[in-house]
Short mmCIF file of C-alpha atoms in Angstrom, two decimals:
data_model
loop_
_atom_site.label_atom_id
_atom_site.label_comp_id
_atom_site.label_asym_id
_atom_site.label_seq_id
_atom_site.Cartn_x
_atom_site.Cartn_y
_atom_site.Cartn_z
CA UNK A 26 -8.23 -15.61 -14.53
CA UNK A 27 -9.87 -12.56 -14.55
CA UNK A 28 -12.37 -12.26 -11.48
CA UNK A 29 -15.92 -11.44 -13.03
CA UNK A 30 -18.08 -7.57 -12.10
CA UNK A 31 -21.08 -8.53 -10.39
CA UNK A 32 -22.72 -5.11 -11.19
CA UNK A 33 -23.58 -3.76 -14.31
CA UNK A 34 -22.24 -0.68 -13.38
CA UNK A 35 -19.12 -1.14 -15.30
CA UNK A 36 -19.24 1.06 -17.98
CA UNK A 37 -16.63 3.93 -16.69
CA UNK A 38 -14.35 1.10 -15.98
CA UNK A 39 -14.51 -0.42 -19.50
CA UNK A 40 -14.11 2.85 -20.88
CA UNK A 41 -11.13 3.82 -18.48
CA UNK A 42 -9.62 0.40 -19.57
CA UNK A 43 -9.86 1.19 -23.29
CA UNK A 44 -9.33 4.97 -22.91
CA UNK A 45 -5.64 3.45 -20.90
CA UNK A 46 -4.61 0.88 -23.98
CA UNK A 47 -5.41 3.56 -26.10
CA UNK A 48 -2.73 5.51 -24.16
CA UNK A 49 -0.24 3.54 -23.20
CA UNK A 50 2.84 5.13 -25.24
CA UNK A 51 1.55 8.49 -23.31
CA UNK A 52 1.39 7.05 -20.14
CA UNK A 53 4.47 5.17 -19.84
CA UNK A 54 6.14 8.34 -21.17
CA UNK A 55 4.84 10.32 -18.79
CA UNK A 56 5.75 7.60 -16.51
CA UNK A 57 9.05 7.68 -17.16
CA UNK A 58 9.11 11.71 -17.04
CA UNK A 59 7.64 11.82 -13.42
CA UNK A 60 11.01 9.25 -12.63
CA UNK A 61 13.37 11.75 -13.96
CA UNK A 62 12.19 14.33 -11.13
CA UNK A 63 10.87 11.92 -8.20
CA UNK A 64 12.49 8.98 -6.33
CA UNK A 65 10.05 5.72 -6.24
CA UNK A 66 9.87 3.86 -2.90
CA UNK A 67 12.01 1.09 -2.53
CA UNK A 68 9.28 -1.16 -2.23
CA UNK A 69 5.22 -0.88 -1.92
CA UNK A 70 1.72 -2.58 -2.12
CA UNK A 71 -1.23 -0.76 -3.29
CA UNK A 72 -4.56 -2.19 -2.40
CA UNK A 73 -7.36 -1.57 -5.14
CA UNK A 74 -11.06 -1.60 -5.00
CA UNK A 75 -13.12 -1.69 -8.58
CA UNK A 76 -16.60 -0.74 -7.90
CA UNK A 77 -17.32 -0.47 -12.15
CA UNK A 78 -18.09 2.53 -11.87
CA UNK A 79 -14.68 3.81 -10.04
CA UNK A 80 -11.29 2.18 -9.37
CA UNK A 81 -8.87 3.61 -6.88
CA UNK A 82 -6.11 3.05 -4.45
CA UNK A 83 -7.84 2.83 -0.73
CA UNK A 84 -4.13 2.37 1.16
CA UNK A 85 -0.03 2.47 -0.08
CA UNK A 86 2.06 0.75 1.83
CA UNK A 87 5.28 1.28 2.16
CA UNK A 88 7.09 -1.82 4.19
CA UNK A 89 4.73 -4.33 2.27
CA UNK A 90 4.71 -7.81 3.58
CA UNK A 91 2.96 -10.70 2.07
CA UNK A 92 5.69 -11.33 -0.49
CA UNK A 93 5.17 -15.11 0.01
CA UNK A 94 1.93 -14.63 -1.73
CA UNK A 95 3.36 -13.80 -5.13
CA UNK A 96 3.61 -16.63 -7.49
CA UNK A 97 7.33 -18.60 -8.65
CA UNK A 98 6.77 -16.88 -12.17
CA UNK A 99 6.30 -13.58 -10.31
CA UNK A 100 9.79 -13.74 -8.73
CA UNK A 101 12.02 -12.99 -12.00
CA UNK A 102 10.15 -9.88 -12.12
CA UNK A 103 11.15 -9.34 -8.23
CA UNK A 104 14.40 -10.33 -8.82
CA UNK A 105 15.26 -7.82 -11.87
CA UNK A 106 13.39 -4.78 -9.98
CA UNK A 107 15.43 -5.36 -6.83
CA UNK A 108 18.89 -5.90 -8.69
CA UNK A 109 17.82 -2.52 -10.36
CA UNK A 110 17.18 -1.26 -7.02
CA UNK A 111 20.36 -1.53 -5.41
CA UNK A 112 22.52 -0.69 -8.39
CA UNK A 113 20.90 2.35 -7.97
CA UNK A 114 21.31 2.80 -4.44
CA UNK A 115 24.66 1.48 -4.12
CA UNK A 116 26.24 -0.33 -6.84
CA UNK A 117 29.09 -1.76 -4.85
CA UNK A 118 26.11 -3.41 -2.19
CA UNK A 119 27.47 -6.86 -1.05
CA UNK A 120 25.91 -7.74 2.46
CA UNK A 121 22.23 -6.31 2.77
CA UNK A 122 20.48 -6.12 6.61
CA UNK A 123 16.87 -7.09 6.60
CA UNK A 124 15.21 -5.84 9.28
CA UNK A 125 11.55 -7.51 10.35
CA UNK A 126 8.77 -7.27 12.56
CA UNK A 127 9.24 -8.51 16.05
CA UNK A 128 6.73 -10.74 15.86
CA UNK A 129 8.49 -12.62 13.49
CA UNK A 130 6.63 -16.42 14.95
CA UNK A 131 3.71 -15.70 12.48
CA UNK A 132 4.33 -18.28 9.99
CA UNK A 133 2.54 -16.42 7.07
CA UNK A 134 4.61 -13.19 8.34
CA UNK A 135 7.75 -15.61 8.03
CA UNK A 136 7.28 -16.92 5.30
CA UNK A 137 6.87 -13.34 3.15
CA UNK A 138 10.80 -13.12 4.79
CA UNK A 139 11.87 -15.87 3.70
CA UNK A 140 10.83 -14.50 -0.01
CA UNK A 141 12.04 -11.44 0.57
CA UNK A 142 15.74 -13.32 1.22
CA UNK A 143 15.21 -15.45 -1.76
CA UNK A 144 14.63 -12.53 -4.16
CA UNK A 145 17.76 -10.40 -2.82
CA UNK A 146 19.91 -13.59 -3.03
CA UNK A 147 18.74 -14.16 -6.30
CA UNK A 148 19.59 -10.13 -6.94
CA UNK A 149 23.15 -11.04 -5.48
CA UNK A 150 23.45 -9.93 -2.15
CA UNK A 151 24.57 -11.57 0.92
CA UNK A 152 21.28 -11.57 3.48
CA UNK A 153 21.13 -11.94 6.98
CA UNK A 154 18.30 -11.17 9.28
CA UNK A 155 18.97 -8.51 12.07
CA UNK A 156 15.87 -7.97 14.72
CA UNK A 157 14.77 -5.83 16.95
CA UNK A 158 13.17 -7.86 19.63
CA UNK A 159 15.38 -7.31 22.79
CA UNK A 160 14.80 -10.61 24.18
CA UNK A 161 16.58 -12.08 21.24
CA UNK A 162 20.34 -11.93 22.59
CA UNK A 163 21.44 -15.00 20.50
CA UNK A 164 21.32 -16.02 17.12
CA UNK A 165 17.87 -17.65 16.73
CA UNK A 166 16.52 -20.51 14.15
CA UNK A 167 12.95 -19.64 13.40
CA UNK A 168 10.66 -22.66 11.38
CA UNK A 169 8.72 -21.86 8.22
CA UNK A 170 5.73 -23.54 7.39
CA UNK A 171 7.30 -25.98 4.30
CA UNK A 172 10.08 -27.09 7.27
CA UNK A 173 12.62 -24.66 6.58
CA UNK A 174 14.23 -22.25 8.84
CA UNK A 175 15.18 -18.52 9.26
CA UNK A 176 17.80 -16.93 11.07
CA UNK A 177 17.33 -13.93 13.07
CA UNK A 178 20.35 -12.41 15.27
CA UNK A 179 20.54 -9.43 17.99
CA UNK A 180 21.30 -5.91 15.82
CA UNK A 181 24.75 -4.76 16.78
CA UNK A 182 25.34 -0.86 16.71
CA UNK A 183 29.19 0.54 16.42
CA UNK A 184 29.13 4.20 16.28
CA UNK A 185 27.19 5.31 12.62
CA UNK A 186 26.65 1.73 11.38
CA UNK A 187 24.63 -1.10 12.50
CA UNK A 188 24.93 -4.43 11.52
CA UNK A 189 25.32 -8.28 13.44
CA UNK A 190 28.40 -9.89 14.71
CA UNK A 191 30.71 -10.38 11.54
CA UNK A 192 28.04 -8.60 9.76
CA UNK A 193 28.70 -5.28 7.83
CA UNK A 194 26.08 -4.55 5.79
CA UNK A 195 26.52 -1.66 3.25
CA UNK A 196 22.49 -1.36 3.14
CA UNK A 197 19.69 -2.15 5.46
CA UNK A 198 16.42 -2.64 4.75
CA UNK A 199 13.50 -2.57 6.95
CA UNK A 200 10.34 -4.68 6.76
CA UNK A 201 9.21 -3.22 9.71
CA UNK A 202 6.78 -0.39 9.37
CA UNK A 203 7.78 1.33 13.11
CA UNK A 204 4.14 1.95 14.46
CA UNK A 205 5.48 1.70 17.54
CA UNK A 206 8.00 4.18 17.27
CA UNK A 207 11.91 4.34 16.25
CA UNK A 208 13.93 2.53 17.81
CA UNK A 209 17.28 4.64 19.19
CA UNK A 210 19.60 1.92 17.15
CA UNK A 211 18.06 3.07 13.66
CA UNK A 212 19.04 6.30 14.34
CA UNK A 213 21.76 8.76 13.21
CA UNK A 214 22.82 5.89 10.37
CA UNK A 215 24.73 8.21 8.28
CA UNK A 216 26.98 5.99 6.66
CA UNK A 217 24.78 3.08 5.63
CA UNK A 218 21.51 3.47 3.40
CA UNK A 219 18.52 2.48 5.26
CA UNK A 220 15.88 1.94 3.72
CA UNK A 221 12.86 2.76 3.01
CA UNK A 222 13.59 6.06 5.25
CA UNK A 223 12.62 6.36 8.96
CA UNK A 224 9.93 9.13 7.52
CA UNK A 225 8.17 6.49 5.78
CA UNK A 226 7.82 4.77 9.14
CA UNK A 227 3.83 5.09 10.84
CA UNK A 228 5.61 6.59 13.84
CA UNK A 229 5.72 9.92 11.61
CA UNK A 230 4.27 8.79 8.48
CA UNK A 231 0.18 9.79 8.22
CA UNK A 232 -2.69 8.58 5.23
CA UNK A 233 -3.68 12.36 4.93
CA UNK A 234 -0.41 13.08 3.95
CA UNK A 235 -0.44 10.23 1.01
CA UNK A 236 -3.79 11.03 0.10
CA UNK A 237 -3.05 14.39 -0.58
CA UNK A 238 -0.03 13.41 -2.72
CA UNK A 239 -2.33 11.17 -4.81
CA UNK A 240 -4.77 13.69 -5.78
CA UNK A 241 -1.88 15.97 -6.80
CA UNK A 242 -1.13 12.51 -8.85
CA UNK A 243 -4.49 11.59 -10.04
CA UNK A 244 -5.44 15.22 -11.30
CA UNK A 245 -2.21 15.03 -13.36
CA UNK A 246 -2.55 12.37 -14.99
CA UNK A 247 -6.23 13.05 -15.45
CA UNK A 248 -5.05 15.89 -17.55
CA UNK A 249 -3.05 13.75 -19.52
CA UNK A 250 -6.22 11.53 -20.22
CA UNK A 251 -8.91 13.82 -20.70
CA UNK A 252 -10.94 12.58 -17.85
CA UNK A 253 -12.54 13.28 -14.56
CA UNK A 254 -9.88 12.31 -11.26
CA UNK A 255 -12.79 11.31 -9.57
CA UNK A 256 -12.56 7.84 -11.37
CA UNK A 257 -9.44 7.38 -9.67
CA UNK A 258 -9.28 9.06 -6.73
CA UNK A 259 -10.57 8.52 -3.25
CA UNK A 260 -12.09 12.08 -2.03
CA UNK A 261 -10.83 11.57 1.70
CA UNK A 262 -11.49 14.24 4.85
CA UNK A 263 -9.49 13.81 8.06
CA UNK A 264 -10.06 14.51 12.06
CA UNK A 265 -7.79 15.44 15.00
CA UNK A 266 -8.00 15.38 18.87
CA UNK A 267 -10.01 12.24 19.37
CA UNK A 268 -10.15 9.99 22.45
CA UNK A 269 -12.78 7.15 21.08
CA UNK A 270 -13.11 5.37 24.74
CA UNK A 271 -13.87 8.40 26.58
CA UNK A 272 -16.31 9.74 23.41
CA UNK A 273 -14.12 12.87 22.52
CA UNK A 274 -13.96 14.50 19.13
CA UNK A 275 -16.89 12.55 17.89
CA UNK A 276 -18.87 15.73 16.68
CA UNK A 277 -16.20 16.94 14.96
CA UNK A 278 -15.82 13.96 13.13
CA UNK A 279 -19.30 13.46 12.05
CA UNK A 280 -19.44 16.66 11.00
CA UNK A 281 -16.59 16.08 8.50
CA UNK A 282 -17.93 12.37 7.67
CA UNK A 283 -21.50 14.01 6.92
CA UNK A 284 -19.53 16.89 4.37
CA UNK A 285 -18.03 14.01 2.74
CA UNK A 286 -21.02 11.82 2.57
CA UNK A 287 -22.81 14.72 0.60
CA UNK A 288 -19.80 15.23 -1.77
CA UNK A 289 -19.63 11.60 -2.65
CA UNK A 290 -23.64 11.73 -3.25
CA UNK A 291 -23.00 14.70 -5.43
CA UNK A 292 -20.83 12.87 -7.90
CA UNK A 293 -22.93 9.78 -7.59
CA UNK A 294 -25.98 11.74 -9.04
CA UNK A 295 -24.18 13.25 -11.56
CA UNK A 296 -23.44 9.67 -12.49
CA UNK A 297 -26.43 8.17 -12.41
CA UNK A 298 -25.30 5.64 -9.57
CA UNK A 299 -28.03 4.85 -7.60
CA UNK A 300 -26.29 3.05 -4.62
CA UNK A 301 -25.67 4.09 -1.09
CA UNK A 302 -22.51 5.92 -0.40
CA UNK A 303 -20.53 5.32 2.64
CA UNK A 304 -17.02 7.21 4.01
CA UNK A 305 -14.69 4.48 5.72
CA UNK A 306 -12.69 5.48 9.20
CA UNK A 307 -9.31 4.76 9.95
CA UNK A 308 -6.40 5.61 11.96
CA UNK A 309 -4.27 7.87 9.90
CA UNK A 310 -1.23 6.17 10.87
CA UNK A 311 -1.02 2.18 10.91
CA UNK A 312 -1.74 -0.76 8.85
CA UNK A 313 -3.16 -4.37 9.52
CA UNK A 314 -6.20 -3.39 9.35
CA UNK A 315 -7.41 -2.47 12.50
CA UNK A 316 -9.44 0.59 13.82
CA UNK A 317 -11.83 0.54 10.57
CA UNK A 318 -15.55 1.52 10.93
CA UNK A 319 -17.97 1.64 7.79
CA UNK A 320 -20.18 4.50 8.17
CA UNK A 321 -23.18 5.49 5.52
CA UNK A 322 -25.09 7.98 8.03
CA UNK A 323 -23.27 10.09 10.15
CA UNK A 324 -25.27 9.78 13.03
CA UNK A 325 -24.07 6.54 13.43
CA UNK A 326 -20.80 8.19 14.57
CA UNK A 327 -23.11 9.92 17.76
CA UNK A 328 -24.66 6.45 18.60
CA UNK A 329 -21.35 4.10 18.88
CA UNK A 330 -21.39 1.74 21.37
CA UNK A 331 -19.06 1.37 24.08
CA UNK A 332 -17.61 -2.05 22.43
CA UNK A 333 -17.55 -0.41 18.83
CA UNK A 334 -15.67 3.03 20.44
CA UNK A 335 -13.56 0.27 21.97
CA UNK A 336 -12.51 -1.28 19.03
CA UNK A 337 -11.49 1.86 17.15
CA UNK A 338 -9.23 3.34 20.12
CA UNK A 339 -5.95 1.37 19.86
CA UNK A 340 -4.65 -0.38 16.90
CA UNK A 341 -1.11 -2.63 16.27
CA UNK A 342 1.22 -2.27 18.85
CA UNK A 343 -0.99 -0.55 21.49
CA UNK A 344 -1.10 2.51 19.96
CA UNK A 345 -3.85 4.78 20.80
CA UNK A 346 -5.69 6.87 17.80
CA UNK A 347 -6.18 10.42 18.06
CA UNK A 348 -6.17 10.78 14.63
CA UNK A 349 -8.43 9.34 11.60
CA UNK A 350 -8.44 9.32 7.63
CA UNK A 351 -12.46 9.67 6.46
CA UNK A 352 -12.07 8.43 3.16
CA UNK A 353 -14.52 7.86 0.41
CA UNK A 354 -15.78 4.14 0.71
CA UNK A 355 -15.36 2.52 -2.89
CA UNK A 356 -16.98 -0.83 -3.31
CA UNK A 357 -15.29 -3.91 -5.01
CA UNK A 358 -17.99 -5.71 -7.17
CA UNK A 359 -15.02 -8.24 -8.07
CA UNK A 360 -15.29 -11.79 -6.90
CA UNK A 361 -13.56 -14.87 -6.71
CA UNK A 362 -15.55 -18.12 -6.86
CA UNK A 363 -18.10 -15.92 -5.51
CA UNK A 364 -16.13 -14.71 -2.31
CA UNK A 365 -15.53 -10.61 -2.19
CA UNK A 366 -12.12 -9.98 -3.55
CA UNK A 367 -9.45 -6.83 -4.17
CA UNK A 368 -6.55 -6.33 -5.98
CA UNK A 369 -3.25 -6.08 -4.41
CA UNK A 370 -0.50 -4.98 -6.65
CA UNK A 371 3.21 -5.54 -5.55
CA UNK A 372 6.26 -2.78 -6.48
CA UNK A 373 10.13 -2.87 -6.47
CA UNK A 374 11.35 0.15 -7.32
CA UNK A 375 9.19 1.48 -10.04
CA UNK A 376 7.88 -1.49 -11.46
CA UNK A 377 4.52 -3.73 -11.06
CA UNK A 378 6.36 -7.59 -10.05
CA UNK A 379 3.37 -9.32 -9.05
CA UNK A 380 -0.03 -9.32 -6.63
CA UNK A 381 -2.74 -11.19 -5.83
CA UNK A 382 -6.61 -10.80 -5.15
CA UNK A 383 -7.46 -10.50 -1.22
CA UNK A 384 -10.68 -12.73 -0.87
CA UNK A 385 -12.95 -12.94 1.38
CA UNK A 386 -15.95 -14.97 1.82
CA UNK A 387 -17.26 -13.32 5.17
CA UNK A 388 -17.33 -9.83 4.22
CA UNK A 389 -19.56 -7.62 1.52
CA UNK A 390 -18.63 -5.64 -1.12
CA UNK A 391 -18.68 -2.49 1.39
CA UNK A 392 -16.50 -3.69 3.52
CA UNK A 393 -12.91 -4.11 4.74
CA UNK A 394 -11.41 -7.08 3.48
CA UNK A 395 -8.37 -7.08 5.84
CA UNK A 396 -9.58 -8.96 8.80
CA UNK A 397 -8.97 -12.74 9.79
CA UNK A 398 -10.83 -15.06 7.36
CA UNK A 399 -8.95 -13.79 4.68
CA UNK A 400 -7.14 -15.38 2.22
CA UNK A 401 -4.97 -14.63 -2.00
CA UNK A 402 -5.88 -15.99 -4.64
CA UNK A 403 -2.56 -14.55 -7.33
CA UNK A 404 -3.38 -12.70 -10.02
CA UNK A 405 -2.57 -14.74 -12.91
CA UNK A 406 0.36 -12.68 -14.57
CA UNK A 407 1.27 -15.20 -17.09
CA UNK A 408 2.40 -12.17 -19.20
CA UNK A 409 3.68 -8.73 -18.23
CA UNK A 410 1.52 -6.39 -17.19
CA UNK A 411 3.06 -3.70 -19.13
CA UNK A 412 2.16 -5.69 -22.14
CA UNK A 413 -1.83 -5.07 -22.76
CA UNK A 414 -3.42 -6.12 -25.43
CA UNK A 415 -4.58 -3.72 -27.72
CA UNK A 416 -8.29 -4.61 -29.51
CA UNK A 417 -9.29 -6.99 -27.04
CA UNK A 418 -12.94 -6.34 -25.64
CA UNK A 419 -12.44 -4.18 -22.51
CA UNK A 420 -13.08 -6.36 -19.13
CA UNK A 421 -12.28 -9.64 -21.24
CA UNK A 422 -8.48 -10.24 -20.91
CA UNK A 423 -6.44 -10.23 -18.09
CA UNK A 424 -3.35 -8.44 -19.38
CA UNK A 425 -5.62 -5.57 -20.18
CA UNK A 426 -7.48 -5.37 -16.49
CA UNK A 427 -3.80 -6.05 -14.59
CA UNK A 428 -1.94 -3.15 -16.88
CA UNK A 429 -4.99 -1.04 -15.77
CA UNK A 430 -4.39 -1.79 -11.84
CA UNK A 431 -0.93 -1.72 -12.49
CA UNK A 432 -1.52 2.13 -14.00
CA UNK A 433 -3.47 2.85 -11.02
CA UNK A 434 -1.23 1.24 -8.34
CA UNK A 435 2.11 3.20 -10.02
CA UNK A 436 0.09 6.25 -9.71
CA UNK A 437 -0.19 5.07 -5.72
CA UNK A 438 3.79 4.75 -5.71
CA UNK A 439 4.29 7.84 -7.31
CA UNK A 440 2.61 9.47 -4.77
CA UNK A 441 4.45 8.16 -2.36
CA UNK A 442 7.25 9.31 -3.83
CA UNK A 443 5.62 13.10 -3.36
CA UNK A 444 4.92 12.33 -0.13
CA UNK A 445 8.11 11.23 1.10
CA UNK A 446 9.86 14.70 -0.37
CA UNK A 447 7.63 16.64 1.57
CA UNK A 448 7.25 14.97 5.05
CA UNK A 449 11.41 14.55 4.84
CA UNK A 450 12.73 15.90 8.08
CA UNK A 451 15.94 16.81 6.30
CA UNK A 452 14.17 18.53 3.21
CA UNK A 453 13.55 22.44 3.56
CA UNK A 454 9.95 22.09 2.02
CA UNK A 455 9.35 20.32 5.27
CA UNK A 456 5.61 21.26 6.85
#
């Protein structure tokens, strides 16, 4: 299945498709370079929006859940990155600590652990679920959805490890993403690998930061290509010092959403697009989609109502934002069965294992597709998607459009990667 472009704006996208089968050998070499210097993540998701005319990463993150929405023939792939994974990490690993989010009674949240213990069973490892919910003093069955159960047990800390009762893992790995801060027991873990790293974390972690790192990425490998970054990459401003309830900051803000608005308009002229533009909002730390505004005159920004100001003043876990990412908006003219739809491209190390298309039927092409109502349709990876298919019309085969997102969502990774060296506490390039 490939989903079908609505707009006949396509043309830069069939020609980055072709120009990218054309280059494969050069890309996965230079691929394979940029993994000689940098460390990937240990896991990501990149979500992707194709307008046609552009395709680029809108958000990386970096303790992905949703693994329950990857297909049975995706999980070899899953398996075989993670098992590459730890060997690399710690060849010896027996007993690995997985770590989820406290509001583990979510059944579709469950469920993506419950894949997530599959695949690093499958890799070989022994997995038990440690959490870090306080009023769980006992060991506690939790149901999934096809009448299963999970497992989760209080975290026990003895001096630099952390594990359960009879537990000792030799590596723990969070699917928590810490927007509410880090906890005191995750801490100070020098003898265990934890991972990903605390820094990766939204309680330090911040878009601008990743977005910067991706340009870096996309201008390189632009370079390599012969082409302009802008195809790929998100231009993106950012904001400080805002209090959205009490209306502070705001000018600021619409100032740098109107600089960005003209920049995007800019590049659409000299493209011949005729739509709209429009910058999106969000918190620069967090995930789940909340705190998002779509904004195509500034002067919106001055006229928000109390409700809307509201609505983009705390996000997941009661966090307030004082902080936002004003990033170029990028439409997706992909649709499924006629519903809006995005790629989302899983990672395991540094490979592509599997994604799916976020649909939904509710919401436009210009807007956030993260919001209840949603639901994944998986992309149909019948075949690797590091195996195109040369000659094949561009937009026509599936192999060819998933090795393209998977191009663009590695990219995504890599910059993580960047990211992660820079904002690590322990490394001297430290800002």
């Amino acid at each position: 299945m490939v989903p079908h472009l609505i707009t006949a704006l396509n043309g830069p996208i069939n020609e980055l498709e072709q120009r990218l089968l054309e280059s494969t050998p050069a890309i996965e070499r230079w691929f394979r370079l940029e993994w000689m210097e940098h460390t990937p993540p240990f896991y990501s998701s990149v979500d992707l929006r194709n307008a046609g005319f552009k395709l680029a990463p809108v958000d990386t993150n970096l303790f992905p859940g949703g693994f329950n929405n990857l297909t049975n023939e995706m999980l070899p792939l899953a398996v075989q990155a993670a098992m590459a994974a730890i060997e690399k990490i710690c060849p010896e690993a027996k007993n690995l600590l997985l770590v989820p989010e406290k509001h583990t009674r979510n059944s579709f949240y469950l469920s993506n652990v419950g894949t997530l213990v599959r695949i690093f069973n499958q890799a070989g490892l022994n997995v038990r679920l440690g959490t870090l919910d306080p009023a769980i003093a006992e060991p506690t069955p939790l149901a999934l959805a096809d009448g299963s159960s999970l497992t989760v047990e209080p975290l026990v800390r003895n001096r630099g490890r952390l594990g359960l009762k009879d537990f000792d893992p030799c590596t723990i790995l969070l699917n928590n993403d810490l927007s509410a801060g880090i906890p005191s027991v995750l801490e100070g873990l020098h003898e265990q690998y934890l991972l990903p790293p605390l820094h990766a974390g939204w309680a330090l972690r911040r878009k601008r930061q990743h977005f910067r790192a991706y340009e870096e990425v996309a201008k390189k490998f632009s370079k390599l290509m012969g082409m302009d970054p802008w195809l790929i990459n998100p231009m993106f401003a950012s904001a400080g010092e805002l209090d959205f309830a009490e209306g502070q900051g705001l000018e600021a803000l619409q100032t740098q959403a109107d600089a960005l608005l003209a920049k995007v308009r800019r590049k659409y002229k000299e493209y011949g697009i005729q739509e709209k533009p429009f910058v999106v909002i969000k918190p620069d730390a967090g995930t789940y989609g909340m705190g998002i505004m779509m904004v195509r005159d500034a002067k919106e920004l001055a006229e928000l109502s109390s409700r809307a100001r509201n609505k983009m003043s705390v996000i997941k876990d009661g966090q307030e934002v004082t902080e936002v990412i004003i990033q170029e908006g990028v439409p997706t003219y992909e649709r499924v069965n006629d519903a809006v739809a995005e790629p989302v491209v899983y990672m395991m190390d540094r490979y592509v294992v599997g994604g799916f298309y976020r649909v939904h039927a509710d919401r436009g092409a210009d807007e956030n597709l993260n919001a209840p109502g949603s639901s994944f349709v998986p992309l149909a990876f019948a075949e690797s998607p590091h195996l195109p298919r040369r000659g094949e019309k561009p937009g026509a085969s599936a192999p060819n459009r998933f090795y393209m997102y998977g191009v663009i969502a590695r990219l995504a990774m890599l910059a993580a990667s960047y990211e992660l060296e820079v904002t690590d506490p322990e490394a001297e390039v430290y800002e």
